[in-house]
Coordinates of C-alpha atoms in Angstrom, one line a residue:
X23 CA -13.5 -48.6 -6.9
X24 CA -15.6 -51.3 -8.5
X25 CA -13.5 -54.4 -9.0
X26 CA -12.8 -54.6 -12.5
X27 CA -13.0 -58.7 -14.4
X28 CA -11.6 -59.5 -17.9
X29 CA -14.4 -60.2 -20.1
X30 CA -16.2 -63.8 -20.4
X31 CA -14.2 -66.2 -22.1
X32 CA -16.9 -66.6 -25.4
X33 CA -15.9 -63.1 -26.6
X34 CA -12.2 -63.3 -25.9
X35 CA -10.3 -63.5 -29.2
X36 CA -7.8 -66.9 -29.3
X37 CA -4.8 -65.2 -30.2
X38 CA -3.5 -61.7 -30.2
X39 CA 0.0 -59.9 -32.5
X40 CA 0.5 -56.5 -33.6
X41 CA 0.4 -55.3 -37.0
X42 CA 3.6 -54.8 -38.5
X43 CA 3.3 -50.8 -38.2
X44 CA 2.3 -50.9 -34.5
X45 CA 5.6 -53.2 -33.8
X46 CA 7.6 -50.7 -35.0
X47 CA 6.3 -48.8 -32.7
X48 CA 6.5 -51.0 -30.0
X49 CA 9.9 -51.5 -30.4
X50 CA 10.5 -47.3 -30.5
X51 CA 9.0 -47.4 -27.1
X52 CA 10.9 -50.6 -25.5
X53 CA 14.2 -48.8 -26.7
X54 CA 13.2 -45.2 -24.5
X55 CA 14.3 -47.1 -21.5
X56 CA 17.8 -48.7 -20.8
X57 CA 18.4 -52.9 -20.6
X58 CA 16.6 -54.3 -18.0
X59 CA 13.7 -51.3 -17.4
X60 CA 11.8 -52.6 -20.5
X61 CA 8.5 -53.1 -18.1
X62 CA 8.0 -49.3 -18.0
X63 CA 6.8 -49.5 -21.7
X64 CA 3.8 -51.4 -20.3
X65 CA 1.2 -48.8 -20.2
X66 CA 2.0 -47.5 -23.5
X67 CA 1.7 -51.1 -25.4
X68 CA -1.4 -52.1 -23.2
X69 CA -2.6 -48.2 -25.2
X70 CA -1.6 -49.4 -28.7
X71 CA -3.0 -53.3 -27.9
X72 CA -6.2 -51.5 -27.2
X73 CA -6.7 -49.4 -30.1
X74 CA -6.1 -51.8 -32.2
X75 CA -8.6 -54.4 -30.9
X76 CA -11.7 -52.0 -31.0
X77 CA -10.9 -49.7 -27.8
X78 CA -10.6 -53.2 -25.6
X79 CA -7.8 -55.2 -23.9
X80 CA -8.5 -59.4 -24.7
X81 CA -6.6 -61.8 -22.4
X82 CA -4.4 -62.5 -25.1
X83 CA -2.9 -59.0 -25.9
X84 CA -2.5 -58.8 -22.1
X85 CA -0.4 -62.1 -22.4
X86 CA 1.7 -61.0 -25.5
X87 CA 2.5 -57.4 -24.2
X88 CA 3.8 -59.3 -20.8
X89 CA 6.0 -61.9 -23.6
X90 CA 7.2 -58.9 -25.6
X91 CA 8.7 -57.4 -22.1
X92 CA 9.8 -60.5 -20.2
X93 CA 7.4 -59.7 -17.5
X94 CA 4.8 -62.1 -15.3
X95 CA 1.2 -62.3 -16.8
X96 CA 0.1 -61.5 -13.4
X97 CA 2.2 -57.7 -13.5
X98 CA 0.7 -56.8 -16.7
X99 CA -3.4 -58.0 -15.6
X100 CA -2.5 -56.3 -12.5
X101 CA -1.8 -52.2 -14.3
X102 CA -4.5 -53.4 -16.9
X103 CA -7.4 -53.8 -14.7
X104 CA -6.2 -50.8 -12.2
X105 CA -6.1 -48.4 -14.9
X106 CA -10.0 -47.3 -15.8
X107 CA -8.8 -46.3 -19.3
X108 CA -8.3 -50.0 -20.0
X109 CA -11.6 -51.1 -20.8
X110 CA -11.2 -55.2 -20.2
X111 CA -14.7 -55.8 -22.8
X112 CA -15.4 -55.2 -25.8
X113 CA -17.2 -51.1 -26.6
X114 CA -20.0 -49.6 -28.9
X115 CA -17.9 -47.8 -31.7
X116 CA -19.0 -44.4 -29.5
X117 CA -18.0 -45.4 -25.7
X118 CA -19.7 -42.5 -23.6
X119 CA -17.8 -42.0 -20.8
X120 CA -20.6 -40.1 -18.3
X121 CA -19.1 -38.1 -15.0
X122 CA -21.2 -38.8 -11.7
X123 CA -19.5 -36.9 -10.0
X124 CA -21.0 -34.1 -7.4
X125 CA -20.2 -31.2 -9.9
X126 CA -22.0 -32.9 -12.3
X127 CA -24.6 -35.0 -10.3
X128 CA -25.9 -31.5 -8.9
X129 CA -26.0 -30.2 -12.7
X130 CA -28.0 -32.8 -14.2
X131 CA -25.9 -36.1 -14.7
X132 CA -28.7 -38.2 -13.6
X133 CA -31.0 -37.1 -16.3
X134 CA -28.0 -38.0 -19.0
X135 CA -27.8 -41.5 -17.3
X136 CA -31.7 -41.9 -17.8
X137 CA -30.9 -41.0 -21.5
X138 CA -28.2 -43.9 -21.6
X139 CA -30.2 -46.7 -20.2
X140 CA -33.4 -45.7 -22.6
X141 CA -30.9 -45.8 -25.6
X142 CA -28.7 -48.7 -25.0
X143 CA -29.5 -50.4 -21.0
X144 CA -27.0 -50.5 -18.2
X145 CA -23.5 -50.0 -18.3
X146 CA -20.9 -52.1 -20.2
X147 CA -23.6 -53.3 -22.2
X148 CA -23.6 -52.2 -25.9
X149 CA -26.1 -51.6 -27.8
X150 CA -28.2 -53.9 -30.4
X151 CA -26.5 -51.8 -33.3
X152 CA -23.1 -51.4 -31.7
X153 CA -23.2 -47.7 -32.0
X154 CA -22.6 -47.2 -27.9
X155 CA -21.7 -48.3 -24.9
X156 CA -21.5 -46.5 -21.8
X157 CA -19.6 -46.3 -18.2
X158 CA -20.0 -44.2 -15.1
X159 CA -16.6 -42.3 -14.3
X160 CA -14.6 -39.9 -11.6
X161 CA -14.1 -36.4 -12.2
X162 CA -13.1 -35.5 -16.2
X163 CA -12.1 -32.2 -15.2
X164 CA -14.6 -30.2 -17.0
X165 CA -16.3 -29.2 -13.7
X166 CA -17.0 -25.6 -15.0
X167 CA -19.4 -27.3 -17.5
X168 CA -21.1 -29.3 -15.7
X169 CA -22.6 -32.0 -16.6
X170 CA -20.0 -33.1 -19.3
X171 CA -19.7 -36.6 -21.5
X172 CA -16.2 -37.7 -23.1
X173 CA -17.1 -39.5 -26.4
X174 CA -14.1 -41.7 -27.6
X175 CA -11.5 -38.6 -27.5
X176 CA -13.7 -35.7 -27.3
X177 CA -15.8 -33.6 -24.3
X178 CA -19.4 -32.9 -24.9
X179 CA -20.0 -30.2 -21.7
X180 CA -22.8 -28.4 -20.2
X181 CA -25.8 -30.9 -21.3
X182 CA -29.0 -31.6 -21.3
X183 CA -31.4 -34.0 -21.6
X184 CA -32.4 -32.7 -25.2
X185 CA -28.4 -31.8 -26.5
X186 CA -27.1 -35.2 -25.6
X187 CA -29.9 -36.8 -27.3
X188 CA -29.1 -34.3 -30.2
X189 CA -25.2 -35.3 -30.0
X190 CA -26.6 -39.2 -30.6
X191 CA -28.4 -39.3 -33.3
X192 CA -26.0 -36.8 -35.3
X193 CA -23.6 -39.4 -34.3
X194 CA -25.4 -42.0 -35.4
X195 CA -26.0 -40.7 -38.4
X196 CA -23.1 -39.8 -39.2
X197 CA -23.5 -35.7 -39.0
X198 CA -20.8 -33.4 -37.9
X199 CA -20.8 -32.7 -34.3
X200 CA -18.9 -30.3 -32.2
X201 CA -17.4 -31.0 -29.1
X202 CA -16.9 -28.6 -26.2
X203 CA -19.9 -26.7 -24.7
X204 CA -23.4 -27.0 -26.0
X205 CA -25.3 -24.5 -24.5
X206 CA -23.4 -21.4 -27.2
X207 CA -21.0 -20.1 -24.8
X208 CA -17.2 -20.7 -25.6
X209 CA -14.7 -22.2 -22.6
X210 CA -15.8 -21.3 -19.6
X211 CA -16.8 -18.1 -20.1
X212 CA -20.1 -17.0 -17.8
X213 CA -23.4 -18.1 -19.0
X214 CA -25.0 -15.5 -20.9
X215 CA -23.7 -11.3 -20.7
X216 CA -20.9 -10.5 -19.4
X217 CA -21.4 -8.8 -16.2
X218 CA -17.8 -7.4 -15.2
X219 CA -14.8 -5.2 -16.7
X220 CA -17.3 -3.6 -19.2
X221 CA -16.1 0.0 -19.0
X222 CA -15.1 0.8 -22.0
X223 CA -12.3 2.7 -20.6
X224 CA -10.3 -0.1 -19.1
X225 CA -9.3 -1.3 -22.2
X226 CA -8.3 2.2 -24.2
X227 CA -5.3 3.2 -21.8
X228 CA -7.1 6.1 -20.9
X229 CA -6.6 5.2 -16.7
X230 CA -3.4 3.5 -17.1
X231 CA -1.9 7.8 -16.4
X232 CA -4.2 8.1 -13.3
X233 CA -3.3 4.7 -11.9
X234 CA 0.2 5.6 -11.9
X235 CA -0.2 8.7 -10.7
X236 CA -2.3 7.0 -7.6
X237 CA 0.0 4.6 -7.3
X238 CA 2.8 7.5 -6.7
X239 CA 0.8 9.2 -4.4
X240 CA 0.8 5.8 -2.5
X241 CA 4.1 5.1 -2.2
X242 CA 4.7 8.8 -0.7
X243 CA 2.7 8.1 1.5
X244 CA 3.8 4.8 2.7
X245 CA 7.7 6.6 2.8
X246 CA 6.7 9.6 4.9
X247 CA 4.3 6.8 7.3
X248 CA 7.8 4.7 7.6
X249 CA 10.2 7.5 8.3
X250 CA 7.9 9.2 10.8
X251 CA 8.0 5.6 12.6
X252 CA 11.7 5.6 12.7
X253 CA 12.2 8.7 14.2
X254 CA 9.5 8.2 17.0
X255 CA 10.7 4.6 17.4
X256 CA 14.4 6.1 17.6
X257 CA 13.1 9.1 20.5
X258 CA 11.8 6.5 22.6
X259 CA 14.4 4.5 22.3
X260 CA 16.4 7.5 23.6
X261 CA 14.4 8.2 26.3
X262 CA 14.0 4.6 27.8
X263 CA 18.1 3.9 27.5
X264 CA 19.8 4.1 31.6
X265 CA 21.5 7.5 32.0
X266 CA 24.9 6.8 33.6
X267 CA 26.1 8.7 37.0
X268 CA 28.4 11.1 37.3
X269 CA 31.6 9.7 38.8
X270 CA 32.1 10.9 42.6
X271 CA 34.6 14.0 43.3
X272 CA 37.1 13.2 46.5
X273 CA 35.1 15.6 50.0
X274 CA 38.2 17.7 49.6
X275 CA 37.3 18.5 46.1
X276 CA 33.8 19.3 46.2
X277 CA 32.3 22.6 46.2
X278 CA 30.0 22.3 48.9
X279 CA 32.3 21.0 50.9
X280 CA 34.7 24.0 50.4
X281 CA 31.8 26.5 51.0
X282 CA 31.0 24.6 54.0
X283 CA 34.5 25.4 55.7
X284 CA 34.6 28.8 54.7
X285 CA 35.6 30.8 57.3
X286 CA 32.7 33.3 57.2
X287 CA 30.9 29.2 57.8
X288 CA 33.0 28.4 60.7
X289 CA 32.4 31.8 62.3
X290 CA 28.7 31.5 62.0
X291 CA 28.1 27.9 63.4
X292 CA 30.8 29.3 66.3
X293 CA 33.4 26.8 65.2
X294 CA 37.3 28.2 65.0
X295 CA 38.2 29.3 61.7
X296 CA 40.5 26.8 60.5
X297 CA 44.0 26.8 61.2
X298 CA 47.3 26.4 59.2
X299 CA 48.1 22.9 60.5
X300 CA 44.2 22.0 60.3
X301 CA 44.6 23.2 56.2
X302 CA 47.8 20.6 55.9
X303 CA 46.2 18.2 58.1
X304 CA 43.5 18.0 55.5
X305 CA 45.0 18.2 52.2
X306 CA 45.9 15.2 50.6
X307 CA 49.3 13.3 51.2
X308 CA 51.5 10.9 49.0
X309 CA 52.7 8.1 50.4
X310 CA 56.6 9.4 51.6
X311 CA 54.4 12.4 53.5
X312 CA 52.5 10.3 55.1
X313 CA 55.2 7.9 56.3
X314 CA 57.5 10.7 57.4
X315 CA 54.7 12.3 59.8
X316 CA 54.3 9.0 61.6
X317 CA 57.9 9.0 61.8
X318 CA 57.7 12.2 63.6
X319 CA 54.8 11.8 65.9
X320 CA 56.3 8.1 67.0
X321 CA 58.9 8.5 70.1
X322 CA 62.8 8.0 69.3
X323 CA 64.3 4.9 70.2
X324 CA 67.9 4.9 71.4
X325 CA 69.9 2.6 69.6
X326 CA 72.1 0.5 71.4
X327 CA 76.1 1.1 71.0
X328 CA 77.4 -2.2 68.9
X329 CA 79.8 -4.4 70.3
X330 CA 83.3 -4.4 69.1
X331 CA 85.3 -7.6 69.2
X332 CA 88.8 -7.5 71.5
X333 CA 91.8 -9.2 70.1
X334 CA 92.3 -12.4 71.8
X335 CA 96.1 -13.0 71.7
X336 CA 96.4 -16.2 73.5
X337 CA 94.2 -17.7 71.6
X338 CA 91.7 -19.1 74.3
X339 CA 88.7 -17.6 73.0
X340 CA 88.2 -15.0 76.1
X341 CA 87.9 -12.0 76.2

């Protein structure tokens, strides 16, 4: 950003108050914010100090807004000459403010620059009958109309060479004008015929009963899609989950082993059929059975006779 001066001293005015009206006002805007925030009115005094000097900011309003808030000369030079909508020298009566930039500059900005510096020279010079003055700007936000002009408080958009210079001169003398696009199309519409949504039938209701029924259709479709993914999702799910063994029987129990010791089995693989004792040998025993056999295999063991105590009637511990 260009670095932006207050203007030479020989056109700053000596002294600077506001009318009576606009110190009302000044005051409605102090008393928004609470006792000791009074600085945050500064932008909006700087606004009224400006309008009423001729759409410029003298030294000496900048020094009487900073008095009316109790604030540093230096805090209130420093938001006026950041803020480009302070202009720090004095303006035609029409300031054109021109966008350069590359929405613009690609639609034709540079011929309404050529148009400005035939008409009144460089920028922030005014002209010899004080109609205009001009400055380059940023973006204005009318990008869709390209290239675009704010005049004082209005937006002249999608120039040319030949409609700015018509907006001048009925400025200057002193014809109606109106602001907004200047090429005959309104907004932002597109240039020319439409070219889409021109069926008739969009806009008669006639389609809205087919859409629906579409949209329907659709949504079956999308149900039947989801549940037939669930249940294929839920068979291999199914399929890939462990299967869990079956527990194992005791030999005893089992079938084949059973069949095995048939006695028809036996006979055939020339083994003896199986016996009484070999049947109760085999079948399962609780724990008093099983103790009582090894009792009964085990040899006896004679116990020896106990020894019986003699009376000892003298008393001298013999027997």
């Amino acid at each position: 950003m260009a670095v932006r001066r207050l203007a030479p001293a020989e056109v700053q005015p000596a002294s600077f108050a506001f009318t009576a009206e606009n110190a009302v006002w000044a005051g409605q805007q102090i008393a928004k914010y609470p006792e000791g925030r009074q600085a945050s009115a500064v932008i909006a005094l700087l606004w009224k100090a400006q309008e009423q000097c001729g759409d410029w900011v003298p030294e000496a309003a900048i020094r009487t807004v900073a008095d009316i808030l109790k604030m540093p000369y230096i805090r209130v030079l420093e938001v006026a000459t950041f803020y480009t909508m302070f202009n720090l020298e004095p303006v035609g009566k029409y300031l054109v403010q021109l966008c350069g930039t590359t929405p613009c500059m690609l639609r034709g900005a540079e011929g309404l620059k050529d148009v400005m510096r035939r008409r009144v020279g460089e920028q922030h010079h005014v002209s010899a009958d004080g109609n205009f003055s001009w400055v380059e700007v940023e973006c204005l936000g009318a990008c869709c109309n390209a290239p675009m002009v704010q005049i004082n408080d209005d937006y002249f958009e999608d120039l040319t060479p030949e409609s700015f210079e018509k907006v001048l001169d009925d400025l200057v003398a002193g014809r109606p004008v109106t602001p907004g696009p200047q090429n005959g199309r309104r907004a932002s519409e597109p240039e020319g015929a439409i070219t889409t949504l021109t069926d008739p039938s969009l806009y008669d209701g006639s389609m809205v009963g087919a859409w629906k029924k579409r949209f329907e259709e659709e949504e079956a479709k999308a149900r039947a899609a989801a549940e037939e993914k669930a249940k294929a999702e839920a068979a291999a799910a199914q399929a890939a989950a462990p299967q869990a063994p079956e527990p194992a029987k005791p030999a005893e129990t089992r079938s084949e082993q059973r069949t095995a010791d048939s006695p028809a089995d036996r006979t055939a693989d020339g083994r003896a059929p199986v016996s009484g004792e070999d049947a109760t040998k085999a079948a399962p025993q609780t724990a008093p059975e099983q103790e009582e056999r090894t009792r009964a295999k085990s040899p006896k063991t004679a116990r020896a006779p106990k020894k019986t105590k003699t009376p000892d009637p003298d008393g001298t511990g013999k027997e």
